[in-house]
Amino acid sequence: MTNILKSLGFLHGGDYNPEQWLDNPDIIDRDFTLFEQSKINTFTLGIFSWAKLEPKEGVYDFEWLDNIFDRIEKQNGNVILATPSGARPRWMSTKYPEVLRTNEEGQKLVFGERHNHCLSSPIYREKTQEINRQLANRYGNRKSLILWHISNELGGGECYCELCQEAFRTWMQRKYKTLDNLNKLYWSSFWSHQYNNWDEIHSPSLLGDTTSLSLNLDWKRFVTDQTIDFFENEIKPLRELTPDIPVTTNFMGGNPPSSSVHKDLDYQKFANHVDVISWDSYPNWANDYESTGELAMKTALMNDVMRSLKQDNYLIMESTPSQVNWHPFNRSKRPGMHEMGSLQQIAHGANSVLYFQLHQSRGSSEMFHGAVITHSLSDKTRTFKEVSAVGNDLEKLQPLFNSEYKRPKVAIIFDYDNMWALEDARNYSDETKNYWNTIQKHYSVFWHNNVAVDIISAEDDLSPYSLIIDPMHFMMSKNFMDKIEKYVNSGGNIIGTYMTGIVDQNYLAYLGGWPEKLQRIYGLSYVETDTMYPKQTNIIKWEGENFTILNYADVFELKGARILAHYVNDFYAESPALTENNFGMGTALMIAGRTNSDFLNKFYKKMLDKFALGNTDSPIENTDANINVQIRQDENQTYFFVTNYGDSEQTVAFNDNYIDSLSGNNLNGLIILAPYQVVVATEA
């Protein structure tokens, strides 16, 4: 966190769009009364306000925004000021059609929706800088301004116009230097797809080529880089005029997290260009296909992804106080869920609970999206009362504001290039690769055992961790192999899985079998992968028990590793399914096939004991699987967030004398936690 944010305390508030209510000032007056009542202290302004800020080209109207700043400062509130580039005004598209995006079929889109702009357009880049310079000059010295919010939910930025094609060709030329090198690394002799000059390069298209896996991957890499370049262009006047005000942009997790991570942009790369990580969290609480505890685990994982991007506290930029309007089923949270979900994010390192939206829109597409103030304009709604409860909680938790999430000893490798490459691999099964779901299943065991986990990239330092889990690392560079060799040789421990080390970073297959470095680390030689149909399975026998193998089974030959478990059936019966290899001062284990959770639960519990990774600091005895403990700490105190994610009461046994920071009650011996209740325990 930057210094300006470290001095503020927990932020509670969110997106406010008073321009929708300027013709009814009584509503704005009442809004501010209700904001104060519900302990709202932070307002994100201007996200979709460009048409109001600049109703005609070069004609600006800031008086309404001046008034809102004055009101916020009168209440000692904070402002996160957004740049409005996520939804440009209609006049711009009419006068400058080049700012409109072009689809994959070459059709220029018409004005509408949002983010419908070309990232390469010089005019749009110029216009975003102009409006941002106006905002910085006018509001940069306001005492309430704490953060710049750049655009909104950047992503899905594919534009196929000629400007973007030229930018892609330039990007490719910088990367590959010569056409000979490009053709070699693209293996373009296949189907006679050699490039003869740089102008022949075109983005993947259903009207052209989607069969070049290297081209598909490079286009995704380019879209991330072009989005970052657009972002850097947009913040230039802000860096120049307000160098002490940090910048962020709201990343997106899976919506809901159970499906996937956000797949359009490489956030691990983008994180280097923001001062503060912020993201939009919208889990679909109270769904009918998983328990609250299971969804809580998936939501915890997304929070850990975001915290791990900078190994620092982060912000929740958007969440809903009740429901959304774009899930397949838009159900309101059950009583207590909002407080539970909000405090879960704080437990994992968030320093804010911010909402979309503070006042519900009266019309248009998000008129039914949840809000602090609904169409009833009442302070008697269940939502308003629950938001107020969170505001009270955050005030009580101010003493732990500058604490940090306890640094984990366990990390899981998650890599965007690998995700994109594996999804596009013309092998295995399109329906069952499930890279992100696999990460969830491995993470789940640690979460249910109250063991903290970082989610790191292949570029990150491995040395802080006692255990690295590296699932389905299909696209693995030789540099990463060097890194894990050094890590394990120096005493680290790694767990790999099936479908690992198949292609290099250029999407070329490794020749001559598995790379020798992986053979030495794992003590194995890869033979092949058995891809199964949905109804087909195998079995592994481990410590006298049988466990089901489904979807994928890698066949290995031993080169020094010890067999811990073997396959039971098919032509590879008796071959290794779980192995361990001592390498240098460390250990490398391989899970050769995809298992169900019963195997992972048993296996990782053994690993927790083997590598002394259990949560010995927990203030409670492990009881029900729905009880979870997360830890924040500073140099003086440790704060234990103990949460009941179950739908019924749970009794927990505290092993010493503690005090709940929320209620002030003593926590000693047996304590009953209500459904969704959170206590924040500190030593008495």
XYZ file of C-alpha atoms in Angstrom:
684
model
C 0.000 0.000 0.000
C 1.210 3.519 -0.749
C 1.790 5.983 2.076
C -1.326 8.032 1.389
C -3.531 4.937 1.710
C -1.707 3.593 4.760
C -2.711 6.701 6.686
C -6.459 6.454 6.084
C -7.830 3.339 7.714
C -10.301 0.928 6.150
C -12.227 2.338 3.202
C -15.993 1.779 3.124
C -18.072 3.095 0.240
C -18.039 2.685 -3.516
C -19.271 3.953 -6.865
C -21.444 7.027 -6.648
C -23.064 8.542 -9.745
C -24.713 11.788 -8.625
C -24.914 13.022 -12.228
C -27.945 10.729 -12.534
C -29.727 12.788 -9.846
C -28.756 16.383 -10.573
C -32.341 17.303 -11.432
C -33.437 16.131 -7.975
C -31.089 17.691 -5.407
C -33.271 16.471 -2.531
C -32.195 12.915 -3.366
C -28.519 13.874 -3.245
C -29.127 15.624 0.100
C -30.725 12.479 1.490
C -27.937 10.321 0.033
C -25.335 12.115 2.089
C -27.419 11.786 5.220
C -27.660 8.038 4.647
C -23.965 7.781 3.762
C -23.028 9.240 7.111
C -25.508 6.975 8.873
C -24.045 3.827 7.275
C -20.411 4.822 7.935
C -19.604 5.360 4.240
C -16.283 7.176 4.072
C -15.077 6.676 0.472
C -16.656 7.647 -2.845
C -15.580 6.520 -6.305
C -16.640 9.279 -8.681
C -16.701 9.894 -12.409
C -16.371 6.376 -13.825
C -19.047 6.806 -16.491
C -19.358 10.592 -16.401
C -17.549 11.718 -19.540
C -20.677 12.935 -21.326
C -21.505 15.099 -18.306
C -17.949 16.310 -17.770
C -17.469 17.165 -21.459
C -20.936 17.441 -23.059
C -19.404 18.885 -26.240
C -15.888 18.641 -27.523
C -13.728 21.040 -25.536
C -16.674 22.279 -23.448
C -16.382 21.205 -19.808
C -18.836 21.151 -16.933
C -17.232 20.533 -13.549
C -19.550 22.524 -11.306
C -21.629 19.498 -10.312
C -18.485 17.503 -9.469
C -17.063 20.446 -7.488
C -20.202 20.359 -5.381
C -19.869 16.631 -4.699
C -16.229 17.064 -3.670
C -17.331 19.824 -1.270
C -20.013 17.599 0.262
C -17.604 14.701 0.698
C -14.971 16.878 2.315
C -17.563 18.349 4.660
C -18.091 14.771 5.906
C -14.312 14.129 6.028
C -14.675 11.537 3.293
C -12.239 10.220 0.698
C -12.505 10.422 -3.079
C -11.285 7.851 -5.565
C -11.528 9.792 -8.811
C -12.007 7.707 -11.924
C -10.916 8.597 -15.410
C -13.953 8.216 -17.680
C -12.372 6.337 -20.584
C -14.474 3.209 -20.004
C -17.538 4.884 -21.562
C -16.829 7.733 -23.959
C -19.506 10.258 -25.042
C -21.580 9.767 -28.156
C -20.273 12.949 -29.823
C -16.784 11.474 -29.969
C -17.864 8.350 -31.851
C -19.851 10.482 -34.280
C -17.006 12.879 -35.050
C -14.136 10.388 -34.797
C -15.373 6.952 -35.929
C -11.841 5.563 -35.721
C -12.240 5.362 -31.945
C -14.825 2.620 -32.458
C -13.693 -0.969 -32.259
C -13.613 -3.314 -35.265
C -14.737 -6.900 -34.848
C -13.047 -10.083 -36.036
C -14.941 -9.970 -39.339
C -13.708 -6.473 -40.102
C -16.957 -4.690 -39.266
C -16.719 -1.306 -37.557
C -18.932 -1.364 -34.466
C -21.456 1.372 -33.759
C -21.701 3.453 -30.599
C -23.049 1.592 -27.593
C -22.279 -0.555 -24.591
C -18.993 0.445 -22.901
C -15.316 -0.247 -23.569
C -16.224 -0.225 -27.239
C -13.055 1.635 -28.166
C -9.885 0.909 -30.093
C -6.850 0.772 -27.799
C -4.572 1.801 -30.681
C -6.531 4.865 -31.805
C -4.295 7.994 -31.597
C -7.381 10.198 -31.327
C -8.817 8.215 -28.416
C -5.483 8.225 -26.656
C -5.264 11.978 -27.148
C -8.801 12.533 -25.877
C -8.259 10.445 -22.740
C -5.165 12.455 -21.917
C -7.057 15.714 -22.458
C -9.894 14.881 -20.069
C -7.460 13.435 -17.524
C -5.359 16.588 -17.631
C -8.489 18.625 -16.958
C -9.355 16.408 -13.983
C -5.843 16.485 -12.566
C -5.570 20.262 -12.865
C -8.924 20.809 -11.197
C -8.919 18.154 -8.467
C -5.310 17.113 -7.997
C -4.876 19.264 -4.899
C -8.199 18.475 -3.247
C -7.556 17.139 0.240
C -10.062 14.314 -0.245
C -8.410 12.839 -3.352
C -6.618 9.619 -2.364
C -6.463 7.518 -5.539
C -6.865 7.621 -9.313
C -9.117 4.865 -10.685
C -8.067 4.399 -14.322
C -10.939 3.502 -16.651
C -13.026 0.529 -15.502
C -12.631 -3.230 -15.755
C -10.148 -3.169 -18.594
C -10.336 -6.375 -20.602
C -11.865 -7.904 -23.687
C -9.945 -5.297 -25.681
C -9.562 -7.154 -28.958
C -9.895 -4.767 -31.872
C -9.128 -5.944 -35.397
C -8.857 -2.616 -37.226
C -5.851 -1.753 -39.362
C -4.381 0.400 -36.584
C -4.333 -2.652 -34.318
C -2.975 -4.886 -37.086
C -0.099 -2.443 -37.590
C 0.528 -2.333 -33.856
C 0.541 -6.146 -33.761
C 3.041 -6.305 -36.641
C 5.301 -3.846 -34.846
C 5.018 -5.904 -31.660
C 5.902 -9.079 -33.578
C 8.865 -7.440 -35.281
C 10.234 -6.245 -31.939
C 9.873 -9.735 -30.507
C 11.207 -11.875 -33.354
C 13.659 -9.448 -35.036
C 13.822 -11.373 -38.339
C 11.327 -13.239 -40.492
C 13.592 -16.290 -40.468
C 13.399 -16.391 -36.699
C 9.618 -15.914 -36.775
C 9.121 -18.702 -39.293
C 11.376 -21.042 -37.336
C 9.670 -20.447 -34.001
C 6.195 -20.579 -35.559
C 6.999 -23.857 -37.332
C 5.389 -22.159 -40.316
C 6.492 -24.744 -42.853
C 3.439 -26.680 -41.648
C 0.704 -26.177 -44.254
C 3.043 -23.780 -46.132
C 2.290 -20.884 -43.790
C 5.659 -19.142 -44.100
C 5.730 -15.372 -43.761
C 7.524 -13.530 -46.568
C 7.231 -9.998 -45.172
C 5.987 -8.389 -41.972
C 2.891 -6.965 -43.680
C 1.534 -10.495 -44.072
C 1.037 -10.820 -40.321
C -2.602 -10.678 -39.297
C -4.327 -11.398 -36.007
C -6.016 -14.789 -35.602
C -9.398 -14.744 -37.308
C -12.188 -17.145 -38.138
C -11.975 -15.613 -41.615
C -8.312 -16.557 -41.791
C -6.029 -18.501 -39.490
C -6.708 -19.851 -36.024
C -4.606 -22.989 -36.486
C -1.256 -21.402 -35.624
C -1.071 -21.996 -31.886
C 1.908 -19.649 -31.606
C -0.012 -16.879 -33.381
C -3.043 -17.351 -31.118
C -0.849 -17.128 -28.030
C 1.092 -14.112 -29.258
C -2.167 -12.283 -29.984
C -3.249 -12.775 -26.374
C 0.142 -11.545 -25.192
C -0.143 -8.547 -27.524
C -3.636 -7.641 -26.244
C -2.261 -7.516 -22.691
C 0.721 -5.421 -23.779
C -1.451 -3.077 -25.847
C -3.858 -2.636 -22.935
C -0.940 -1.802 -20.655
C 0.390 0.625 -23.252
C -3.027 2.305 -23.421
C -3.085 2.469 -19.618
C 0.398 3.999 -19.464
C -0.584 6.585 -22.077
C -3.688 7.491 -20.093
C -1.853 8.057 -16.803
C 0.897 10.306 -18.213
C -0.804 13.590 -17.260
C -1.724 12.170 -13.846
C 1.877 11.168 -13.133
C 3.007 14.612 -14.281
C 0.464 16.721 -12.379
C -0.287 14.559 -9.318
C 2.858 12.462 -8.701
C 1.864 11.742 -5.091
C -1.567 10.305 -5.895
C -1.372 6.552 -6.622
C -3.108 4.903 -9.563
C -5.059 1.686 -9.833
C -7.476 -0.016 -12.169
C -10.036 -2.563 -11.085
C -9.021 -6.080 -12.058
C -11.668 -8.754 -12.376
C -11.811 -12.208 -10.874
C -13.967 -15.041 -12.089
C -17.601 -14.052 -12.069
C -18.450 -16.201 -10.242
C -15.057 -17.381 -9.018
C -16.191 -20.991 -9.391
C -15.944 -20.747 -13.165
C -12.519 -19.295 -13.918
C -10.176 -16.429 -13.440
C -10.456 -13.422 -15.698
C -8.885 -14.702 -18.923
C -8.479 -11.673 -21.166
C -5.436 -10.025 -19.584
C -2.277 -11.174 -17.862
C -2.696 -9.502 -14.477
C 0.677 -10.781 -13.309
C 2.244 -8.554 -15.948
C -0.266 -5.705 -15.527
C 0.334 -5.583 -11.759
C 3.757 -4.001 -12.366
C 2.040 -0.922 -13.809
C -0.343 -0.052 -10.961
C 0.523 1.317 -7.536
C -2.252 -0.555 -5.755
C -4.034 -3.781 -6.655
C -7.799 -3.456 -6.669
C -10.401 -5.880 -7.947
C -14.133 -6.482 -8.318
C -15.460 -9.359 -6.228
C -18.881 -10.814 -7.038
C -19.280 -14.364 -5.722
C -22.751 -15.792 -6.186
C -23.540 -16.468 -2.545
C -26.561 -18.662 -1.786
C -26.465 -20.610 -5.038
C -27.968 -24.111 -5.199
C -25.048 -26.174 -6.502
C -22.371 -25.821 -3.825
C -22.152 -25.177 -0.114
C -21.414 -21.745 1.285
C -18.128 -23.143 2.533
C -17.140 -24.390 -0.924
C -17.864 -21.010 -2.503
C -16.021 -19.304 0.343
C -12.958 -21.387 -0.528
C -13.122 -20.300 -4.177
C -13.601 -16.666 -3.174
C -10.664 -16.936 -0.767
C -8.523 -18.216 -3.634
C -9.397 -15.195 -5.794
C -8.481 -12.885 -2.918
C -5.166 -14.705 -2.554
C -4.537 -14.327 -6.293
C -4.956 -10.574 -6.023
C -2.951 -10.213 -2.804
C -0.122 -12.242 -4.295
C 0.244 -9.945 -7.321
C 2.198 -7.461 -5.219
C 2.573 -9.374 -1.948
C 0.763 -6.483 -0.324
C -2.623 -5.401 0.972
C -5.120 -4.630 -1.769
C -8.521 -3.010 -2.293
C -11.936 -4.416 -3.059
C -13.045 -1.816 -5.597
C -16.459 -3.310 -6.293
C -18.726 -5.774 -4.545
C -22.459 -5.921 -4.121
C -24.253 -5.227 -0.852
C -27.074 -7.557 -1.940
C -27.347 -8.991 -5.448
C -26.092 -8.406 -8.976
C -28.113 -8.221 -12.167
C -26.024 -10.335 -14.521
C -25.614 -13.752 -12.883
C -27.804 -16.458 -14.452
C -29.841 -16.257 -11.241
C -29.680 -12.967 -9.333
C -30.372 -13.981 -5.770
C -29.930 -11.704 -2.783
C -27.515 -12.670 -0.052
C -29.017 -14.432 2.952
C -28.969 -12.505 6.265
C -25.409 -12.350 7.580
C -23.735 -13.228 4.284
C -22.789 -9.660 3.424
C -20.920 -9.138 6.664
C -19.301 -12.568 6.355
C -18.167 -11.992 2.759
C -16.885 -8.502 3.506
C -14.829 -9.634 6.487
C -13.486 -12.604 4.540
C -11.861 -10.138 2.158
C -10.406 -8.124 5.030
C -9.068 -11.372 6.518
C -7.161 -12.134 3.304
C -5.512 -8.710 3.157
C -8.072 -6.294 1.690
C -8.128 -2.778 3.134
C -11.511 -1.778 1.769
C -15.098 -2.848 1.244
C -16.389 -0.812 -1.692
C -19.601 -1.336 -3.594
C -21.132 -0.983 -6.958
C -23.223 0.945 -6.294
C -24.020 3.431 -3.531
C -27.309 4.587 -5.061
C -29.283 2.305 -7.344
C -29.769 3.594 -10.888
C -33.378 4.344 -11.712
C -33.154 3.060 -15.276
C -31.013 1.317 -17.876
C -29.171 -1.988 -17.731
C -28.007 -1.897 -14.115
C -31.147 -0.476 -12.545
C -31.687 -3.679 -10.559
C -28.077 -4.204 -9.519
C -27.799 -4.110 -5.744
C -27.009 -0.852 -3.956
C -26.686 0.630 -0.504
C -29.589 2.979 -1.233
C -32.297 1.252 -3.249
C -35.263 2.568 -5.190
C -37.129 2.746 -1.896
C -34.726 5.510 -0.740
C -35.093 3.986 2.719
C -32.742 3.306 5.603
C -35.032 0.489 6.765
C -34.056 -2.092 4.162
C -32.198 -5.227 5.222
C -29.380 -4.306 2.828
C -28.895 -0.851 4.324
C -28.782 -2.278 7.828
C -26.232 -4.918 6.834
C -24.059 -2.319 5.078
C -24.208 -0.210 8.233
C -23.104 -3.237 10.258
C -20.046 -3.625 8.010
C -19.301 0.075 8.467
C -19.384 -0.404 12.225
C -17.160 -3.485 11.951
C -14.528 -1.622 9.953
C -14.430 1.156 12.541
C -13.873 -1.400 15.307
C -11.119 -3.070 13.275
C -9.134 0.132 12.677
C -6.354 -0.995 15.079
C -5.432 -3.771 12.657
C -5.532 -1.609 9.505
C -1.758 -1.569 9.000
C -1.435 -5.284 9.679
C -0.596 -7.608 6.817
C -1.662 -11.060 5.798
C 0.639 -13.607 7.384
C 3.183 -14.575 4.721
C 2.532 -18.138 3.548
C 5.088 -20.933 3.324
C 3.131 -22.597 0.516
C 2.682 -21.316 -3.035
C 0.817 -22.543 -6.099
C 2.149 -21.669 -9.548
C -0.438 -20.081 -11.824
C 0.726 -18.897 -15.236
C -1.344 -17.022 -17.837
C 0.716 -18.179 -20.834
C 0.305 -21.747 -19.641
C -3.452 -21.282 -19.214
C -3.864 -19.823 -22.698
C -1.596 -22.421 -24.302
C -3.251 -25.361 -22.577
C -6.751 -24.186 -23.467
C -5.720 -23.928 -27.122
C -3.794 -27.224 -27.231
C -5.252 -29.469 -29.924
C -4.862 -32.458 -27.653
C -6.304 -33.980 -24.506
C -9.972 -32.960 -24.178
C -11.509 -29.511 -24.599
C -14.059 -30.356 -21.913
C -11.822 -31.636 -19.145
C -8.522 -29.733 -19.147
C -9.889 -27.421 -16.423
C -6.615 -25.779 -15.414
C -8.186 -23.281 -13.014
C -10.516 -25.852 -11.484
C -7.469 -28.043 -10.836
C -5.767 -25.186 -8.992
C -8.930 -24.763 -6.914
C -8.918 -28.420 -5.920
C -5.296 -28.326 -4.773
C -5.802 -25.012 -2.958
C -8.934 -26.308 -1.236
C -7.079 -28.750 1.014
C -4.875 -26.002 2.409
C -7.770 -23.597 2.929
C -9.795 -26.207 4.800
C -6.750 -26.877 6.983
C -6.223 -23.141 7.673
C -2.870 -23.081 5.875
C -2.165 -19.860 3.984
C -1.211 -20.033 0.297
C 0.250 -17.560 -2.202
C -0.619 -17.785 -5.905
C 2.533 -16.869 -7.797
C 3.737 -16.684 -11.375
C 6.539 -18.617 -13.007
C 8.571 -15.392 -12.880
C 8.335 -14.963 -9.106
C 10.954 -15.812 -6.518
C 10.459 -19.324 -5.146
C 12.903 -19.098 -2.260
C 10.476 -17.771 0.434
C 8.412 -20.972 0.258
C 8.866 -24.390 1.829
C 6.511 -26.031 -0.647
C 5.685 -25.176 -4.281
C 2.743 -26.816 -6.066
C 3.026 -26.662 -9.842
C -0.083 -28.188 -11.440
C -0.448 -28.883 -15.165
C 2.540 -26.775 -16.206
C 2.067 -27.717 -19.861
C 4.001 -24.736 -21.292
C 7.197 -24.589 -19.270
C 10.253 -22.553 -20.198
C 13.796 -23.782 -19.682
C 14.322 -20.751 -17.451
C 11.656 -22.057 -15.086
C 13.258 -25.483 -15.132
C 16.512 -23.825 -14.082
C 14.641 -22.036 -11.318
C 13.020 -25.134 -9.846
C 16.274 -27.050 -10.133
C 17.984 -24.409 -8.005
C 15.020 -24.227 -5.625
C 14.805 -27.959 -4.946
C 18.568 -28.453 -4.891
C 18.752 -25.763 -2.188
C 16.186 -27.490 0.030
C 12.827 -26.555 -1.448
C 10.041 -29.036 -2.093
C 7.951 -29.176 -5.257
C 4.878 -31.132 -6.291
C 4.250 -31.478 -10.022
C 1.375 -33.104 -11.841
C 0.364 -34.704 -15.137
C 0.623 -32.677 -18.379
C 3.793 -30.866 -17.329
C 6.779 -29.736 -19.419
C 5.337 -30.596 -22.838
C 6.084 -27.417 -24.840
C 8.409 -24.442 -24.479
C 7.459 -20.752 -24.285
C 7.350 -20.557 -28.112
C 4.765 -23.354 -28.231
C 7.248 -25.823 -29.690
C 7.291 -29.375 -28.391
C 10.354 -30.531 -26.481
C 12.204 -33.108 -28.559
C 13.906 -36.268 -27.349
C 11.466 -36.958 -24.549
C 10.979 -35.026 -21.360
C 13.659 -32.351 -20.849
C 16.650 -33.837 -19.038
C 16.421 -31.234 -16.281
C 12.896 -32.358 -15.365
C 14.043 -35.975 -15.501
C 16.773 -35.203 -12.968
C 14.534 -33.152 -10.661
C 11.654 -35.634 -10.579
C 13.650 -38.820 -11.181
C 11.262 -39.773 -13.975
C 11.059 -40.090 -17.731
C 7.755 -39.120 -19.346
C 6.282 -41.609 -21.820
C 2.751 -40.487 -22.720
C -0.591 -39.182 -21.425
C -3.701 -41.336 -21.393
C -6.720 -39.114 -22.081
C -9.932 -40.756 -20.903
C -13.522 -40.309 -21.921
C -15.842 -39.067 -19.151
C -17.021 -42.551 -18.175
C -13.541 -44.078 -18.219
C -11.376 -44.300 -15.099
C -8.347 -46.009 -13.687
C -7.296 -46.720 -10.114
C -4.189 -46.036 -8.110
C -3.308 -48.039 -5.050
C -1.680 -46.037 -2.263
C -1.055 -47.196 1.281
C -3.580 -49.980 0.970
C -6.360 -47.779 -0.406
C -7.734 -47.446 -3.924
C -8.301 -43.985 -5.427
C -10.007 -43.183 -8.719
C -8.067 -41.658 -11.621
C -10.162 -39.753 -14.152
C -9.610 -37.664 -17.287
C -5.800 -37.888 -17.439
C -3.077 -40.327 -16.479
C 0.568 -39.702 -17.331
C 2.730 -42.745 -17.899
C 6.271 -42.440 -16.523
C 9.328 -44.637 -16.268
C 11.510 -44.481 -13.179
C 14.893 -42.776 -13.333
C 15.719 -42.736 -9.646
C 12.394 -41.756 -8.055
C 10.626 -43.969 -5.530
C 7.149 -45.291 -6.251
C 4.655 -44.322 -3.565
C 1.596 -45.460 -5.540
C 0.991 -47.305 -8.788
C -1.746 -47.635 -11.387
C -3.930 -50.741 -11.125
C -5.468 -51.108 -14.579
C -4.828 -50.827 -18.323
C -1.571 -51.312 -20.215
C 0.324 -49.134 -17.744
C -0.753 -51.112 -14.672
C 1.969 -51.227 -11.994
C 3.698 -48.137 -13.448
C 4.267 -45.151 -11.114
C 1.291 -42.936 -10.288
C 2.758 -41.109 -7.275
C 6.506 -40.718 -6.852
C 9.065 -39.001 -4.652
C 12.616 -38.054 -5.578
C 15.309 -36.613 -3.341
C 17.191 -33.994 -5.311
C 20.008 -32.105 -3.648
C 18.678 -30.918 -0.290
C 15.041 -30.953 -1.396
C 12.265 -33.215 -2.626
C 10.277 -33.455 -5.848
C 6.973 -35.349 -5.907
C 4.856 -36.164 -8.941
C 1.102 -36.801 -8.992
C 0.890 -38.554 -12.351
C -2.893 -38.716 -12.768
C -5.947 -36.625 -11.996
C -7.577 -37.713 -8.778
C -10.665 -36.786 -6.833
C -10.522 -34.734 -3.654
C -10.345 -37.799 -1.408
C -6.815 -38.497 -2.598
C -5.723 -34.850 -2.449
C -7.057 -34.503 1.092
C -5.063 -37.471 2.342
C -1.965 -36.634 0.316
C -1.679 -32.980 1.309
C -2.398 -33.657 4.955
C 0.633 -35.940 4.864
C 2.645 -33.215 3.154
C 1.644 -30.724 5.861
C 3.114 -33.075 8.437
C 6.118 -34.052 6.337
C 7.192 -30.465 5.716
C 5.928 -29.043 9.046
C 3.445 -26.678 7.374
C 0.437 -27.001 9.667
C -1.095 -23.883 11.222
C 0.316 -24.197 14.733
C -0.774 -20.633 15.553
C -4.505 -21.323 15.257
C -6.446 -20.243 18.367
C -8.957 -23.070 17.958
C -8.950 -26.800 17.599
C -9.850 -27.909 14.095
C -13.505 -28.861 14.054
C -16.073 -28.570 11.288
C -14.830 -28.089 7.713
C -16.866 -24.864 7.475
C -14.803 -23.190 10.209
C -11.886 -21.281 8.749
C -9.059 -19.268 10.318
C -7.087 -16.552 8.516
C -4.358 -14.431 10.083
C -3.328 -10.790 9.791
C -0.501 -9.527 11.935
C 1.659 -6.516 12.674
C 4.761 -6.186 14.816
C 2.682 -5.999 17.989
C -0.345 -8.222 17.529
C -1.803 -11.208 15.705
C -5.415 -11.066 14.556
C -7.268 -14.339 13.961
C -10.342 -14.136 11.731
C -12.429 -17.150 12.724
C -15.413 -17.601 10.405
C -18.319 -20.005 10.340
C -19.098 -20.501 6.652
C -21.744 -23.045 7.525
C -25.487 -22.586 7.324
C -25.925 -23.757 10.916
C -24.440 -23.046 14.327
C -21.000 -24.440 15.054
C -19.227 -24.880 18.370
C -15.494 -24.129 18.424
C -13.015 -24.618 21.247
C -10.565 -21.780 21.879
C -7.281 -23.016 23.313
C -6.473 -19.881 25.354
C -7.984 -16.586 26.439
C -8.900 -14.285 23.543
C -11.045 -11.199 22.988
C -13.289 -10.622 19.973
C -12.400 -7.247 18.413
C -15.916 -6.948 16.992
C -18.073 -7.657 20.036
C -15.584 -7.175 22.868
C -16.614 -10.570 24.258
C -14.172 -12.969 25.847
C -13.403 -16.056 23.782
C -12.453 -18.850 26.112
C -13.266 -22.553 25.884
C -16.357 -23.566 23.919
C -17.927 -20.773 21.857
C -21.019 -21.069 19.656
C -20.731 -19.325 16.287
C -23.972 -18.468 14.512
C -24.307 -19.177 10.779
C -21.912 -16.876 8.853
C -20.575 -15.329 12.055
C -17.052 -13.902 12.177
C -14.995 -13.233 15.282
C -11.643 -11.449 15.177
C -9.674 -12.901 18.054
C -6.689 -11.316 19.760
C -4.891 -12.601 22.813
C -6.374 -11.269 26.032
